[in-house]
CSV table of C-alpha atoms in Angstrom, one decimal:
chain,number,residue,atom,x,y,z
V,1,SER,CA,-23.3,-43.4,36.4
V,2,ASP,CA,-21.6,-46.8,36.6
V,3,MET,CA,-18.0,-47.7,37.2
V,4,THR,CA,-16.1,-51.0,36.7
V,5,ARG,CA,-12.5,-51.3,37.9
V,6,VAL,CA,-10.1,-54.2,37.4
V,7,GLY,CA,-6.6,-53.8,38.9
V,8,VAL,CA,-3.7,-55.1,40.9
V,9,ARG,CA,-2.2,-54.0,44.2
V,10,ALA,CA,1.2,-55.3,45.2
V,11,ARG,CA,3.9,-54.8,47.9
V,12,PRO,CA,7.0,-56.0,46.2
V,13,TRP,CA,9.3,-55.1,49.1
V,14,GLU,CA,9.2,-53.2,52.4
V,15,ARG,CA,7.6,-49.8,52.5
V,16,THR,CA,6.6,-50.0,48.8
V,17,GLN,CA,3.1,-50.1,47.3
V,18,VAL,CA,2.2,-50.4,43.6
V,19,LEU,CA,-1.3,-49.8,42.3
V,20,SER,CA,-2.5,-50.4,38.7
V,21,SER,CA,-6.0,-50.5,37.3
V,22,VAL,CA,-8.1,-50.2,34.2
V,23,ASN,CA,-11.5,-48.5,34.6
V,24,GLN,CA,-14.6,-48.4,32.5
V,25,GLU,CA,-17.0,-45.5,33.4
V,26,MET,CA,-20.4,-44.7,32.1
V,27,THR,CA,-21.8,-41.3,32.8
V,28,GLU,CA,-24.2,-38.7,31.3
V,29,ASP,CA,-21.2,-37.5,29.3
V,30,GLY,CA,-20.7,-40.8,27.6
V,31,PRO,CA,-18.4,-43.9,28.1
V,32,ARG,CA,-14.8,-43.4,29.1
V,33,SER,CA,-12.0,-45.9,29.6
V,34,PHE,CA,-9.0,-44.9,31.6
V,35,ALA,CA,-6.0,-46.4,33.4
V,36,ASN,CA,-4.6,-45.5,36.8
V,37,PHE,CA,-1.1,-46.1,38.1
V,38,GLY,CA,0.3,-45.4,41.6
V,39,LEU,CA,3.6,-45.9,43.3
V,40,THR,CA,4.6,-45.1,46.9
V,41,GLN,CA,8.1,-45.7,48.2
V,42,GLY,CA,9.2,-45.1,51.8
V,43,PHE,CA,12.6,-44.7,53.3
V,44,ARG,CA,13.7,-45.0,57.0
V,45,LEU,CA,16.7,-42.8,57.5
V,46,SER,CA,17.0,-43.5,61.2
V,47,GLU,CA,15.0,-44.6,64.2
V,48,LYS,CA,13.1,-41.3,64.3
V,49,TRP,CA,13.1,-40.0,60.6
V,50,THR,CA,11.1,-41.5,57.8
V,51,PHE,CA,10.5,-40.2,54.2
V,52,ASP,CA,7.9,-41.2,51.6
V,53,VAL,CA,7.7,-40.3,47.9
V,54,GLY,CA,4.9,-41.2,45.5
V,55,LEU,CA,3.4,-40.9,42.1
V,56,ASP,CA,-0.2,-41.1,40.9
V,57,GLN,CA,-1.4,-40.9,37.3
V,58,SER,CA,-4.6,-41.2,35.3
V,59,ASN,CA,-4.7,-41.5,31.5
V,60,THR,CA,-7.7,-41.7,29.2
V,61,LEU,CA,-7.6,-44.7,26.9
V,62,ARG,CA,-10.9,-44.1,25.1
V,63,GLY,CA,-13.6,-41.4,25.4
V,64,ALA,CA,-13.5,-37.8,26.4
V,65,ARG,CA,-10.5,-36.6,28.4
V,66,THR,CA,-12.6,-34.2,30.5
V,67,ALA,CA,-16.3,-33.7,31.2
V,68,PRO,CA,-17.8,-30.4,30.0
V,69,LEU,CA,-17.6,-27.6,32.6
V,70,LEU,CA,-20.3,-25.0,33.4
V,71,GLY,CA,-19.5,-21.6,34.7
V,72,PRO,CA,-17.1,-21.1,37.6
V,73,GLN,CA,-19.9,-20.5,40.0
V,74,ALA,CA,-22.0,-23.5,39.0
V,75,PRO,CA,-21.4,-26.6,41.2
V,76,LEU,CA,-21.7,-30.1,39.8
V,77,ALA,CA,-25.0,-31.9,40.3
V,78,SER,CA,-23.2,-35.0,41.5
V,79,GLY,CA,-19.8,-36.7,41.3
V,80,SER,CA,-16.6,-34.9,40.2
V,81,VAL,CA,-15.0,-33.7,37.0
V,82,THR,CA,-13.2,-36.6,35.2
V,83,GLU,CA,-9.8,-35.6,33.8
V,84,ASP,CA,-6.3,-36.9,33.2
V,85,PHE,CA,-3.7,-35.9,35.8
V,86,LEU,CA,-0.3,-36.6,37.1
V,87,ALA,CA,0.4,-36.1,40.8
V,88,SER,CA,3.7,-36.5,42.8
V,89,PHE,CA,4.3,-36.0,46.5
V,90,VAL,CA,7.0,-36.2,49.1
V,91,GLY,CA,6.4,-36.6,52.8
V,92,THR,CA,8.4,-36.9,56.0
V,93,GLN,CA,7.8,-37.7,59.6
V,94,TYR,CA,9.9,-37.3,62.8
V,95,HIS,CA,8.7,-39.3,65.8
V,96,ASP,CA,10.1,-38.9,69.3
V,97,ASP,CA,8.9,-40.3,72.6
V,98,ARG,CA,7.0,-37.2,73.4
V,99,TRP,CA,6.1,-35.5,70.1
V,100,THR,CA,5.7,-36.1,66.4
V,101,LEU,CA,6.3,-33.9,63.4
V,102,THR,CA,4.9,-34.5,59.9
V,103,GLY,CA,5.0,-32.7,56.5
V,104,ARG,CA,3.7,-33.5,53.0
V,105,ALA,CA,4.0,-31.5,49.7
V,106,GLU,CA,2.3,-32.4,46.5
V,107,ARG,CA,2.1,-31.2,42.9
V,108,ARG,CA,-0.9,-32.2,40.8
V,109,THR,CA,-1.0,-31.3,37.0
V,110,ALA,CA,-4.3,-31.9,35.3
V,111,ASP,CA,-6.3,-30.8,32.3
V,112,SER,CA,-8.0,-28.2,34.4
V,113,GLY,CA,-4.8,-26.7,35.8
V,114,GLN,CA,-2.2,-27.2,38.5
V,115,ARG,CA,-2.6,-27.6,42.3
V,116,TRP,CA,0.0,-27.5,45.0
V,117,PRO,CA,-1.3,-28.9,48.4
V,118,PHE,CA,0.9,-28.7,51.5
V,119,SER,CA,0.2,-30.0,54.9
V,120,GLY,CA,2.2,-30.1,58.1
V,121,GLY,CA,1.6,-31.0,61.7
V,122,TRP,CA,3.1,-31.2,65.2
V,123,TYR,CA,1.7,-33.2,68.0
V,124,ARG,CA,2.8,-33.5,71.6
V,125,GLU,CA,1.8,-36.6,73.5
V,126,GLN,CA,-0.1,-36.2,76.7
V,127,SER,CA,2.0,-35.2,79.7
V,128,GLU,CA,0.5,-34.4,83.1
V,129,GLY,CA,-3.0,-34.3,81.5
V,130,HIS,CA,-2.0,-31.9,78.7
V,131,SER,CA,-1.7,-32.6,75.0
V,132,LEU,CA,-1.0,-30.1,72.2
V,133,SER,CA,-1.2,-30.1,68.4
V,134,LEU,CA,-0.5,-27.6,65.6
V,135,ALA,CA,-1.5,-28.1,62.0
V,136,LEU,CA,-1.0,-26.2,58.8
V,137,GLN,CA,-2.9,-26.8,55.5
V,138,HIS,CA,-2.2,-24.7,52.4
V,139,LEU,CA,-3.6,-25.1,48.9
V,140,ALA,CA,-2.6,-23.1,45.8
V,141,GLU,CA,-4.6,-23.6,42.6
V,142,ASP,CA,-3.8,-22.1,39.1
V,143,LEU,CA,-6.7,-23.2,37.0
V,144,LEU,CA,-7.4,-22.8,33.3
V,145,GLY,CA,-10.3,-21.2,31.6
V,146,GLU,CA,-12.8,-19.0,33.6
V,147,GLN,CA,-12.2,-20.9,36.8
V,148,PRO,CA,-10.6,-18.6,39.5
V,149,ASP,CA,-7.1,-19.0,40.8
V,150,ALA,CA,-7.2,-19.6,44.5
V,151,ARG,CA,-5.1,-19.7,47.6
V,152,SER,CA,-6.3,-21.0,51.0
V,153,THR,CA,-4.5,-21.4,54.3
V,154,ASP,CA,-5.7,-22.9,57.6
V,155,LEU,CA,-3.6,-22.8,60.7
V,156,ARG,CA,-5.0,-24.8,63.6
V,157,PHE,CA,-3.9,-25.0,67.2
V,158,ALA,CA,-5.6,-27.5,69.6
V,159,TRP,CA,-5.2,-28.2,73.3
V,160,ALA,CA,-6.7,-31.0,75.4
V,161,TRP,CA,-6.7,-31.1,79.2
V,162,ARG,CA,-7.7,-34.4,80.7
V,163,PRO,CA,-5.7,-35.3,83.9
V,164,THR,CA,-6.1,-38.6,85.5
V,165,GLY,CA,-8.5,-38.7,88.3
V,166,SER,CA,-10.1,-35.3,87.5
V,167,SER,CA,-13.8,-34.7,86.9
V,168,TRP,CA,-13.0,-32.2,84.1
V,169,ILE,CA,-12.2,-32.7,80.5
V,170,VAL,CA,-11.5,-29.6,78.3
V,171,PHE,CA,-10.9,-29.4,74.6
V,172,ASN,CA,-10.0,-26.2,72.7
V,173,ARG,CA,-9.3,-25.6,69.0
V,174,THR,CA,-8.4,-22.3,67.3
V,175,ASP,CA,-8.4,-21.9,63.5
V,176,LEU,CA,-6.9,-19.0,61.6
V,177,GLN,CA,-8.1,-19.2,58.0
V,178,ARG,CA,-7.3,-17.1,54.9
V,179,GLU,CA,-8.7,-17.4,51.4
V,180,ARG,CA,-8.2,-15.6,48.2
V,181,ARG,CA,-9.8,-16.0,44.7
V,182,VAL,CA,-8.7,-14.1,41.6
V,183,THR,CA,-10.6,-13.9,38.3
V,184,PRO,CA,-10.1,-11.6,35.4
V,185,LEU,CA,-12.9,-9.4,36.6
V,186,ARG,CA,-12.6,-9.3,40.4
V,187,ARG,CA,-10.6,-10.3,43.5
V,188,GLU,CA,-12.0,-11.8,46.6
V,189,GLN,CA,-10.3,-12.2,50.0
V,190,ALA,CA,-11.6,-13.5,53.3
V,191,GLN,CA,-10.0,-14.0,56.8
V,192,ARG,CA,-11.6,-15.8,59.7
V,193,TRP,CA,-10.7,-16.6,63.3
V,194,VAL,CA,-12.8,-19.4,64.8
V,195,ASN,CA,-12.4,-20.8,68.3
V,196,ASN,CA,-14.2,-23.9,69.6
V,197,THR,CA,-14.2,-24.9,73.3
V,198,HIS,CA,-15.8,-27.9,74.8
V,199,ALA,CA,-15.8,-28.6,78.6
V,200,ASN,CA,-17.2,-31.6,80.3
V,201,TRP,CA,-17.6,-32.2,84.0
V,202,GLN,CA,-18.5,-35.6,85.4
V,203,TRP,CA,-20.5,-35.4,88.6
V,204,ARG,CA,-19.5,-38.9,89.9
């Protein structure tokens, strides 16, 4: 495949970014011309609170709107499915001297279906050798055709211990994961608990 992109990126004022491009793509499915547009606007409500909103869009100008899909269990040989979409998001961040809180929610409507990603996190700066973090990622997919509807959630907790002057450094991360896929013929569910620990001792 081959891709040619011509576009403009601008920052008209503070905390704003505008992206616009026209693309010519040649793949095994034939030529396709499409245009992308993106806009991100940030707001600072106070010294600690900030918000961001954004929009991202892709529209086909000439050629097929989507690439032909195989069965739901057949992965692509390379690349990704080309399709028109409209995505919007809102994000927020709270930053204190000791800890930071973030969150982002998005909605993506495409030819293949709708997706709702959400991510959030909390991080505590190092204090007396300890630092903590908590992260949540969730994705909901309602897809068209024979593709399965899916829900996936990953809750992650991490702890680091690295005190000044100590010979020990310890990292630990725990993941709680849950997945679900639903098709007209069957339903699949999976749950996992994964813990990773790394300890390092420096002799001298």
